[in-house]
Coordinates of N, CA and C in Angstrom, one line a residue:
Chain A
G284 N 17.3 106.5 -48.4 CA 18.1 107.3 -49.6 C 18.4 108.4 -49.1
E285 N 18.9 109.3 -50.1 CA 18.7 110.9 -50.0 C 17.8 111.7 -50.5
D286 N 17.3 112.6 -49.8 CA 15.9 113.2 -49.6 C 16.1 114.6 -49.4
V287 N 16.1 115.5 -50.3 CA 15.9 117.0 -50.0 C 14.4 117.8 -49.7
E288 N 14.0 118.4 -48.8 CA 12.6 119.6 -48.8 C 12.7 120.5 -48.6
Q289 N 12.5 121.1 -49.6 CA 11.9 122.1 -49.4 C 10.5 122.8 -49.5
S290 N 9.8 124.0 -48.9 CA 8.8 124.5 -49.1 C 8.4 125.5 -50.4
L291 N 7.0 125.3 -51.0 CA 7.2 125.4 -52.4 C 7.0 126.5 -52.8
F292 N 6.3 127.8 -51.6 CA 6.8 128.7 -52.3 C 7.0 130.0 -51.1
L293 N 7.1 131.3 -51.4 CA 7.8 132.8 -50.3 C 7.0 133.7 -50.9
S294 N 6.5 134.7 -50.3 CA 6.2 135.9 -51.1 C 7.2 136.7 -49.9
V295 N 7.0 137.7 -50.5 CA 7.6 138.9 -49.9 C 7.9 140.6 -50.2
R296 N 7.8 141.5 -49.3 CA 7.8 142.5 -49.5 C 9.3 143.0 -50.2
E297 N 9.3 143.8 -51.1 CA 10.7 144.3 -51.7 C 11.3 145.6 -50.8
G298 N 12.5 145.2 -50.0 CA 13.1 145.2 -49.5 C 13.4 145.2 -48.0
D299 N 12.5 143.4 -48.5 CA 12.6 142.9 -46.9 C 13.7 141.7 -46.9
S300 N 13.9 141.3 -45.9 CA 14.5 139.8 -46.0 C 14.1 139.0 -46.1
S301 N 14.8 137.8 -47.0 CA 13.6 136.5 -47.3 C 14.2 135.6 -47.4
V302 N 14.1 134.3 -46.2 CA 14.8 132.9 -45.6 C 14.0 132.0 -46.8
I303 N 14.8 131.3 -47.2 CA 14.4 130.2 -47.7 C 15.3 128.8 -46.8
N304 N 14.3 128.0 -46.5 CA 15.0 127.0 -45.5 C 14.9 125.7 -46.6
C305 N 15.6 124.3 -46.1 CA 15.7 123.6 -47.0 C 16.0 122.1 -45.8
T306 N 15.9 120.7 -45.8 CA 16.6 119.6 -44.5 C 16.8 119.0 -45.7
Y307 N 17.8 118.2 -45.3 CA 18.0 117.4 -45.8 C 18.4 116.3 -45.5
T308 N 18.9 114.6 -46.3 CA 18.6 113.9 -45.0 C 20.3 113.1 -44.9
D309 N 21.2 113.2 -45.8 CA 22.6 112.0 -46.0 C 23.2 113.5 -45.3
S310 N 23.6 112.5 -44.1 CA 25.0 113.3 -43.2 C 25.9 113.5 -43.7
S311 N 26.1 112.7 -45.0 CA 27.9 112.5 -45.0 C 27.8 113.6 -46.4
S312 N 26.9 114.1 -46.5 CA 27.1 115.4 -48.1 C 28.1 115.9 -47.2
T313 N 29.1 116.1 -48.5 CA 30.4 117.0 -48.8 C 29.7 118.5 -49.1
Y314 N 29.3 118.8 -49.6 CA 28.7 119.9 -50.3 C 27.1 120.4 -50.0
L315 N 26.8 121.8 -49.6 CA 25.4 122.0 -50.2 C 25.3 123.0 -50.8
Y316 N 24.1 123.0 -51.9 CA 24.2 124.1 -52.5 C 22.8 124.8 -52.6
W317 N 23.2 125.7 -53.4 CA 22.2 126.7 -53.4 C 21.8 127.3 -55.1
Y318 N 21.3 127.2 -55.5 CA 20.7 127.2 -57.3 C 19.7 127.8 -57.6
K319 N 19.3 129.3 -58.3 CA 18.7 129.9 -58.6 C 18.0 129.5 -60.4
Q320 N 16.6 130.1 -60.8 CA 16.1 129.3 -61.6 C 15.4 130.5 -62.2
E321 N 15.5 131.1 -63.0 CA 14.6 132.2 -63.5 C 13.4 131.5 -64.5
P322 N 12.4 132.4 -65.0 CA 11.8 131.8 -66.2 C 12.1 131.6 -67.0
G323 N 12.3 130.6 -67.4 CA 12.5 129.8 -68.9 C 14.2 129.9 -69.1
A324 N 14.4 129.4 -67.7 CA 16.0 129.0 -68.1 C 16.4 128.1 -66.9
G325 N 17.5 128.0 -67.1 CA 18.2 126.8 -66.7 C 18.6 126.8 -65.0
L326 N 19.4 126.3 -64.2 CA 19.4 126.7 -62.7 C 21.0 126.9 -63.2
Q327 N 20.8 128.1 -62.0 CA 22.5 128.7 -61.8 C 23.3 128.8 -60.8
L328 N 24.1 128.2 -60.2 CA 24.8 128.0 -58.8 C 24.8 129.4 -58.4
L329 N 24.3 129.6 -57.2 CA 24.4 130.8 -56.4 C 25.7 131.1 -55.4
T330 N 25.2 129.7 -54.4 CA 26.5 129.8 -53.5 C 26.4 128.5 -53.0
Y331 N 27.4 128.2 -52.9 CA 27.3 126.4 -52.0 C 28.1 126.5 -50.4
I332 N 27.8 125.4 -49.9 CA 29.0 125.3 -48.1 C 29.5 124.2 -47.5
F333 N 30.5 124.3 -47.4 CA 31.0 122.9 -46.8 C 30.6 122.5 -46.0
S334 N 30.3 121.5 -45.7 CA 30.2 120.7 -44.4 C 30.6 120.9 -43.0
N335 N 31.5 121.6 -43.2 CA 32.3 121.7 -41.8 C 32.0 123.4 -41.2
M336 N 31.3 124.0 -42.5 CA 31.2 125.3 -41.9 C 29.6 125.6 -42.0
D337 N 29.3 126.6 -40.8 CA 28.0 126.5 -40.5 C 27.4 128.1 -40.8
M338 N 28.2 129.2 -41.4 CA 27.7 129.9 -41.9 C 28.6 130.7 -43.0
K339 N 28.3 131.1 -44.2 CA 28.7 131.9 -45.3 C 28.1 132.9 -45.6
Q340 N 29.1 134.1 -46.0 CA 28.3 135.1 -46.8 C 28.6 135.3 -47.6
D341 N 28.3 135.8 -48.4 CA 28.6 136.9 -49.7 C 27.7 137.6 -50.3
Q342 N 27.9 138.9 -50.0 CA 27.3 140.0 -50.6 C 25.9 140.3 -50.2
R343 N 24.5 139.9 -50.5 CA 23.8 140.0 -49.8 C 23.2 138.3 -49.3
L344 N 24.0 137.2 -49.6 CA 23.4 136.6 -49.7 C 24.1 135.9 -48.4
T345 N 22.9 134.7 -47.0 CA 23.9 134.6 -46.1 C 23.2 133.2 -46.0
V346 N 24.5 131.8 -45.9 CA 23.8 130.6 -46.3 C 24.0 130.5 -44.7
L347 N 23.1 129.7 -43.9 CA 23.2 129.0 -42.6 C 23.0 127.3 -42.5
L348 N 24.1 126.5 -42.1 CA 24.1 125.0 -42.3 C 24.2 124.8 -40.3
N349 N 22.9 124.0 -40.4 CA 22.9 123.1 -39.0 C 22.9 121.9 -38.9
K350 N 24.2 121.5 -39.1 CA 24.7 119.7 -39.4 C 24.0 119.1 -38.4
K351 N 23.8 119.4 -37.1 CA 23.0 118.7 -36.7 C 21.1 118.3 -37.1
D352 N 20.5 119.4 -37.4 CA 19.3 119.0 -37.5 C 18.8 118.8 -39.2
K353 N 20.6 118.9 -39.6 CA 20.6 118.8 -41.0 C 19.6 120.1 -41.9
H354 N 19.4 120.7 -41.9 CA 18.9 122.4 -41.6 C 20.2 123.0 -42.7
L355 N 19.2 123.3 -44.0 CA 20.5 124.9 -44.7 C 19.4 125.7 -45.0
S356 N 19.7 126.9 -44.7 CA 18.9 128.3 -45.2 C 19.5 129.4 -45.7
L357 N 19.0 129.8 -46.2 CA 19.0 131.0 -47.8 C 18.9 132.0 -47.2
R358 N 19.7 132.9 -47.1 CA 18.5 134.1 -46.5 C 18.9 135.3 -47.4
I359 N 18.2 136.2 -48.6 CA 18.6 137.1 -48.8 C 17.8 138.4 -48.5
A360 N 19.3 139.0 -48.3 CA 19.0 140.7 -47.7 C 18.3 141.6 -48.7
D361 N 17.6 142.4 -47.9 CA 17.2 143.7 -49.1 C 16.4 143.0 -50.9
T362 N 15.7 141.8 -50.4 CA 15.0 141.3 -51.7 C 14.6 142.3 -52.5
Q363 N 14.8 142.3 -54.1 CA 14.3 142.8 -54.9 C 13.9 142.1 -55.8
T364 N 13.2 142.8 -56.6 CA 12.0 142.2 -57.8 C 12.8 141.3 -58.8
G365 N 14.2 141.5 -58.5 CA 15.3 140.8 -59.9 C 15.3 139.1 -59.3
D366 N 15.2 139.1 -57.6 CA 15.6 138.0 -56.9 C 14.3 137.4 -57.3
S367 N 12.9 137.6 -57.6 CA 12.2 136.7 -57.8 C 12.2 135.5 -58.8
A368 N 12.2 134.5 -58.5 CA 12.6 133.0 -59.6 C 12.8 131.7 -58.2
I369 N 13.0 130.8 -59.3 CA 12.5 129.3 -58.1 C 14.2 129.4 -57.6
Y370 N 14.4 129.2 -56.3 CA 15.7 128.7 -55.6 C 15.4 127.0 -55.4
F371 N 16.5 126.3 -55.4 CA 16.5 125.3 -55.2 C 18.2 124.7 -54.5
C372 N 17.6 124.1 -53.4 CA 18.8 123.3 -52.4 C 19.1 122.0 -52.7
A373 N 20.5 122.2 -52.8 CA 21.1 120.1 -53.1 C 22.0 120.1 -52.5
E374 N 21.8 118.7 -52.5 CA 23.4 117.9 -51.2 C 24.0 117.6 -52.4
R375 N 24.9 117.1 -52.1 CA 26.1 116.0 -53.0 C 26.0 114.8 -52.7
A376 N 25.7 114.1 -53.6 CA 25.4 112.6 -53.2 C 26.4 111.6 -53.9
G377 N 27.9 111.5 -53.3 CA 28.6 111.0 -54.2 C 29.4 111.9 -55.8
G378 N 29.3 111.4 -56.6 CA 29.5 112.0 -57.5 C 27.7 113.0 -58.0
K379 N 27.0 113.1 -57.3 CA 25.6 113.4 -58.0 C 25.2 114.3 -56.9
L380 N 24.3 115.0 -58.0 CA 23.3 116.4 -56.9 C 22.0 115.9 -56.5
I381 N 21.2 115.8 -55.4 CA 20.0 115.8 -55.1 C 19.3 116.8 -55.1
F382 N 18.5 117.7 -55.7 CA 17.5 118.4 -55.3 C 16.4 118.4 -54.9
G383 N 16.2 119.7 -53.7 CA 14.6 120.0 -53.9 C 13.8 120.3 -54.2
Q384 N 12.4 120.5 -54.2 CA 11.6 120.6 -55.2 C 11.7 121.9 -55.7
G385 N 12.1 122.7 -54.9 CA 12.2 124.6 -55.1 C 11.4 125.3 -54.9
T386 N 12.0 126.2 -54.1 CA 11.0 127.1 -53.8 C 10.7 128.3 -54.3
E387 N 9.5 128.4 -54.8 CA 9.2 129.9 -55.9 C 9.3 131.5 -55.2
L388 N 10.0 132.1 -55.1 CA 9.9 133.4 -54.6 C 9.6 134.4 -55.3
S389 N 8.1 135.0 -54.6 CA 7.6 135.9 -55.4 C 8.3 137.7 -54.4
V390 N 8.5 137.8 -55.1 CA 8.9 139.8 -54.4 C 7.9 140.5 -54.8
K391 N 6.8 141.0 -54.1 CA 6.1 142.4 -54.6 C 6.8 143.6 -53.7
P392 N 5.9 144.4 -55.2 CA 6.8 145.8 -54.6 C 6.3 146.6 -54.0
Chain B
N177 N 32.7 131.4 -74.9 CA 32.1 130.1 -74.3 C 30.4 129.7 -75.0
A178 N 30.3 128.9 -75.3 CA 28.9 129.2 -75.6 C 28.6 128.0 -74.2
G179 N 29.4 127.2 -73.5 CA 28.8 126.8 -72.2 C 28.0 125.7 -72.9
V180 N 26.8 125.8 -72.1 CA 25.9 124.1 -72.9 C 24.6 124.4 -73.3
T181 N 24.9 124.0 -74.4 CA 23.7 124.1 -75.5 C 22.5 123.2 -75.8
Q182 N 21.6 123.2 -75.6 CA 20.8 121.6 -75.9 C 19.9 121.9 -76.5
T183 N 19.3 121.2 -77.4 CA 18.7 121.2 -79.4 C 17.5 119.8 -78.7
P184 N 16.3 120.1 -79.2 CA 15.9 121.5 -79.8 C 15.1 122.0 -78.5
K185 N 14.8 123.3 -78.6 CA 14.2 124.2 -77.1 C 12.4 123.6 -77.0
F186 N 12.1 123.3 -77.8 CA 10.3 122.7 -77.9 C 10.3 121.6 -79.0
R187 N 9.5 120.6 -78.6 CA 9.1 119.5 -79.3 C 7.9 119.3 -79.1
V188 N 7.0 118.7 -79.8 CA 5.9 117.6 -79.5 C 6.4 116.5 -80.1
L189 N 5.9 115.0 -79.6 CA 5.7 114.4 -80.0 C 4.4 113.8 -79.6
K190 N 3.8 112.6 -80.6 CA 2.3 111.6 -80.8 C 3.5 110.6 -79.5
T191 N 2.7 109.8 -79.2 CA 2.9 108.2 -78.2 C 3.5 107.5 -79.3
G192 N 4.3 107.2 -78.7 CA 4.7 106.0 -79.5 C 5.9 106.7 -80.8
Q193 N 6.2 108.2 -80.8 CA 7.7 108.5 -81.8 C 8.7 108.4 -80.7
S194 N 9.8 108.4 -81.8 CA 10.8 108.6 -81.0 C 11.9 110.0 -81.2
M195 N 12.6 110.4 -80.8 CA 13.6 111.8 -80.6 C 14.7 111.4 -79.9
T196 N 15.3 112.1 -80.1 CA 17.1 111.8 -79.5 C 17.2 113.8 -79.3
L197 N 17.7 114.2 -78.1 CA 18.3 115.2 -77.3 C 19.3 115.8 -77.1
L198 N 19.9 116.6 -78.0 CA 21.1 116.7 -78.0 C 22.2 117.5 -77.0
C199 N 22.6 117.5 -76.2 CA 23.5 118.8 -75.4 C 24.9 118.4 -75.7
A200 N 25.6 120.0 -76.0 CA 27.2 119.8 -76.2 C 27.7 120.5 -74.7
Q201 N 29.0 120.7 -75.0 CA 29.3 121.9 -73.7 C 30.5 121.6 -74.3
D202 N 30.9 123.1 -73.9 CA 32.6 123.8 -74.6 C 33.6 123.5 -73.3
M203 N 33.2 123.7 -72.4 CA 34.0 123.8 -71.0 C 35.1 122.5 -70.8
N204 N 34.9 121.2 -71.7 CA 35.8 120.4 -71.4 C 35.8 119.6 -70.2
H205 N 34.3 119.4 -70.0 CA 34.0 118.9 -68.7 C 33.7 117.5 -68.4
E206 N 34.1 116.8 -68.0 CA 34.2 115.6 -67.3 C 32.9 114.8 -68.0
Y207 N 32.3 115.4 -66.7 CA 30.7 114.7 -66.5 C 29.8 115.5 -67.1
M208 N 28.4 114.9 -67.2 CA 27.5 115.3 -67.7 C 26.6 114.4 -67.1
Y209 N 25.5 115.9 -67.4 CA 23.8 114.8 -66.8 C 22.6 115.0 -67.6
W210 N 21.5 114.3 -67.3 CA 19.9 114.8 -67.9 C 19.4 114.7 -66.7
Y211 N 18.1 115.4 -66.8 CA 18.0 115.7 -66.1 C 16.1 115.7 -66.5
R212 N 15.3 115.5 -65.2 CA 13.6 116.6 -66.3 C 13.5 117.0 -64.8
Q213 N 12.3 118.1 -65.7 CA 11.7 119.1 -64.3 C 10.3 118.8 -64.3
D214 N 9.8 118.1 -63.1 CA 7.9 118.6 -63.8 C 7.8 119.6 -62.1
P215 N 6.5 120.1 -62.5 CA 5.7 120.7 -61.2 C 6.4 120.5 -60.1
G216 N 6.4 121.1 -58.8 CA 6.7 120.9 -57.4 C 7.3 119.2 -56.9
M217 N 8.3 118.8 -57.9 CA 9.0 117.8 -58.0 C 10.7 117.9 -58.3
G218 N 10.6 119.2 -58.3 CA 12.5 119.1 -58.6 C 13.0 118.8 -59.7
L219 N 14.5 118.8 -59.5 CA 14.7 117.9 -60.6 C 15.8 116.5 -60.3
R220 N 15.0 115.6 -61.7 CA 15.1 114.3 -60.5 C 16.1 114.0 -62.0
L221 N 17.4 113.2 -61.8 CA 18.6 113.0 -62.9 C 18.0 111.6 -63.5
I222 N 18.3 111.3 -64.5 CA 17.4 110.9 -65.7 C 19.1 109.9 -65.8
H223 N 20.0 109.8 -66.5 CA 21.6 109.5 -66.7 C 22.4 110.2 -66.9
Y224 N 23.4 109.8 -66.1 CA 24.7 110.3 -66.4 C 25.9 109.9 -66.5
S225 N 27.3 110.7 -66.8 CA 27.9 110.1 -67.1 C 29.4 110.5 -66.6
V226 N 30.0 110.2 -66.2 CA 31.6 110.6 -65.8 C 32.6 110.8 -66.9
G227 N 32.2 109.9 -67.8 CA 33.8 110.5 -68.8 C 32.9 110.1 -70.5
E228 N 33.5 110.4 -71.0 CA 34.2 109.7 -72.7 C 33.2 108.0 -72.5
G229 N 32.7 107.3 -73.7 CA 31.8 106.4 -73.1 C 31.5 105.5 -72.6
T230 N 31.2 106.4 -71.3 CA 30.6 106.0 -70.0 C 29.3 106.3 -69.7
T231 N 28.2 106.0 -69.2 CA 27.1 106.3 -69.4 C 26.5 105.3 -67.7
A232 N 25.9 106.0 -66.7 CA 25.4 105.5 -65.7 C 23.6 105.9 -65.8
K233 N 22.9 105.3 -65.2 CA 21.4 105.5 -64.6 C 21.7 106.4 -63.5
G234 N 20.3 107.5 -63.2 CA 20.1 107.6 -62.2 C 18.7 107.2 -61.4
E235 N 17.7 108.6 -61.0 CA 17.1 108.2 -60.4 C 16.2 107.3 -61.2
V236 N 15.6 107.9 -62.7 CA 14.5 108.0 -63.2 C 14.3 107.7 -64.6
P237 N 15.6 105.9 -64.4 CA 16.1 106.2 -66.1 C 15.2 105.2 -67.2
D238 N 13.9 104.9 -66.8 CA 12.9 103.9 -67.4 C 12.5 104.3 -68.5
G239 N 12.8 104.3 -70.1 CA 12.1 104.4 -70.7 C 13.1 105.6 -71.7
Y240 N 14.2 105.9 -70.9 CA 14.9 106.9 -72.2 C 16.5 105.8 -72.2
N241 N 17.9 106.2 -73.0 CA 18.9 105.9 -72.7 C 19.7 107.1 -73.7
V242 N 21.0 106.8 -73.5 CA 21.6 108.4 -73.8 C 23.4 107.5 -74.3
S243 N 24.1 108.2 -75.0 CA 25.2 107.8 -75.9 C 26.0 109.2 -75.3
R244 N 27.7 108.6 -74.9 CA 28.1 110.1 -74.4 C 29.7 109.4 -75.4
L245 N 29.2 109.6 -76.7 CA 30.7 109.3 -77.6 C 31.9 110.1 -77.9
K246 N 31.6 111.3 -77.5 CA 32.3 112.0 -77.4 C 32.1 112.6 -76.3
K247 N 33.3 113.1 -76.3 CA 33.1 114.2 -74.3 C 32.8 115.2 -74.2
Q248 N 31.9 115.9 -75.6 CA 31.7 117.5 -75.1 C 30.0 117.0 -75.6
N249 N 29.9 115.9 -75.8 CA 28.6 115.9 -76.5 C 27.8 114.5 -75.7
F250 N 26.4 114.6 -75.1 CA 25.2 114.0 -74.2 C 24.3 114.4 -74.8
L251 N 23.8 112.5 -75.4 CA 22.5 112.5 -76.3 C 21.3 111.7 -75.0
L252 N 20.3 112.1 -75.3 CA 19.1 111.8 -74.2 C 18.0 110.9 -75.9
G253 N 17.8 109.5 -75.5 CA 16.7 109.1 -76.4 C 15.9 109.0 -76.0
L254 N 14.5 108.8 -75.9 CA 13.2 108.1 -76.3 C 12.7 107.7 -77.4
E255 N 12.8 106.5 -77.3 CA 12.5 105.1 -78.8 C 10.9 105.3 -78.6
S256 N 10.5 105.3 -77.5 CA 8.7 105.1 -77.4 C 7.9 106.4 -76.6
A257 N 7.8 107.0 -77.1 CA 7.7 108.3 -75.9 C 6.4 108.3 -75.7
A258 N 5.9 108.2 -73.9 CA 4.9 108.1 -73.8 C 4.3 109.6 -73.1
P259 N 3.0 110.1 -72.7 CA 2.8 111.3 -72.0 C 3.5 111.6 -71.1
S260 N 3.6 110.8 -70.0 CA 4.4 110.9 -69.1 C 5.8 111.3 -69.3
Q261 N 6.3 111.6 -69.9 CA 7.8 111.8 -70.5 C 7.8 113.5 -70.7
T262 N 6.1 113.4 -71.0 CA 5.9 115.4 -70.9 C 6.8 116.0 -69.8
S263 N 7.6 116.9 -70.1 CA 8.4 117.9 -69.5 C 9.5 118.6 -69.7
V264 N 10.0 118.9 -69.1 CA 11.1 119.7 -69.5 C 12.7 119.2 -69.3
Y265 N 13.7 119.0 -70.0 CA 14.5 118.4 -70.0 C 15.8 119.2 -69.7
F266 N 16.6 118.9 -69.2 CA 17.9 119.8 -68.4 C 19.3 118.8 -68.5
C267 N 20.2 119.6 -68.9 CA 21.3 118.7 -69.1 C 22.2 119.7 -68.4
A268 N 23.3 119.0 -67.8 CA 24.1 119.6 -67.0 C 25.6 119.1 -67.4
S269 N 27.0 120.1 -66.9 CA 28.5 119.6 -66.6 C 29.2 119.9 -66.1
S270 N 29.9 119.4 -65.3 CA 31.0 119.3 -64.6 C 32.4 119.0 -65.0
L271 N 33.2 119.9 -63.7 CA 34.6 119.5 -63.5 C 34.4 118.9 -63.0
V272 N 35.6 117.6 -62.8 CA 35.8 116.2 -61.9 C 36.7 117.3 -61.1
D273 N 35.9 118.1 -60.1 CA 37.1 118.9 -59.0 C 36.1 118.6 -57.4
S274 N 36.2 119.7 -56.7 CA 35.8 119.0 -55.2 C 34.6 120.3 -55.3
N275 N 33.8 121.3 -55.6 CA 32.7 121.8 -55.3 C 31.3 120.8 -56.3
N276 N 32.2 120.4 -57.2 CA 31.1 120.0 -58.3 C 29.8 120.8 -58.8
E277 N 30.3 122.1 -59.3 CA 29.3 123.1 -59.5 C 28.7 122.7 -61.1
Q278 N 27.9 122.5 -60.8 CA 27.1 122.1 -61.8 C 26.4 123.0 -62.8
F279 N 26.9 123.1 -64.5 CA 26.3 123.9 -65.3 C 25.3 123.7 -66.4
F280 N 24.1 124.3 -66.2 CA 23.2 124.0 -66.7 C 22.7 125.2 -68.2
G281 N 22.6 123.7 -69.3 CA 21.9 124.4 -70.8 C 20.4 125.0 -70.6
P282 N 19.9 125.7 -71.1 CA 18.5 126.4 -71.4 C 17.5 125.5 -70.9
G283 N 17.4 123.9 -71.4 CA 16.3 123.5 -71.2 C 15.4 122.9 -72.8
T284 N 15.4 121.7 -72.6 CA 14.1 121.7 -74.0 C 13.1 121.2 -73.5
R285 N 11.9 121.7 -73.7 CA 10.5 121.7 -73.7 C 9.6 120.3 -74.4
L286 N 9.6 119.8 -74.1 CA 9.1 118.4 -74.5 C 7.6 117.9 -74.5
T287 N 7.0 117.6 -75.3 CA 5.0 117.3 -74.9 C 4.9 116.2 -75.6
V288 N 4.8 115.0 -75.1 CA 3.3 113.8 -75.5 C 2.5 114.0 -75.4
L289 N 1.7 113.7 -76.8 CA 0.0 113.6 -76.9 C 0.0 112.5 -77.0

């Protein structure tokens, strides 16, 4: 079945770049997503990428997709303390989303 | 627009008690979902609905029932709560469109003693 894997924690210094990685199993996924969850809140869509693209940039965010290796990454440039949150990778499988475990990003001043 | 709202925000139950979680959305979305979030396990889909009057099982449906009598509401029921159902429950909704962005509610924190 479908599975999405992420590492659980990442710690960076303010101003550095953060790279959060994700692997997925369903090669037929049409869309892959990054969601952000701030403490005590629900998830919010950060960005998504269509499976026929290999890169998408949106201000400080860069998404890279390696379809051959089924690897997705999210790079946050100039990471700020306000970026501290849990980041979820998700793949679209039919009409549903399959989420990874979430990566907790900690940004130290 | 309020978006997706959930009630209650917190609840403590004793084993064997029942309760219903309410999700409401004012965006005229066709699809609605119930997830549970547990530490280190991400979000797991409990049940979902692709339209008024329809429901379907997700990844972890056992011990839960759902109803979608009105398009804007999706109810999640626990008939006989168990400690294993202690979790944070999130509702989400989405349009029937190409990118399937899901909009999430703020969550309900449920503790079963």
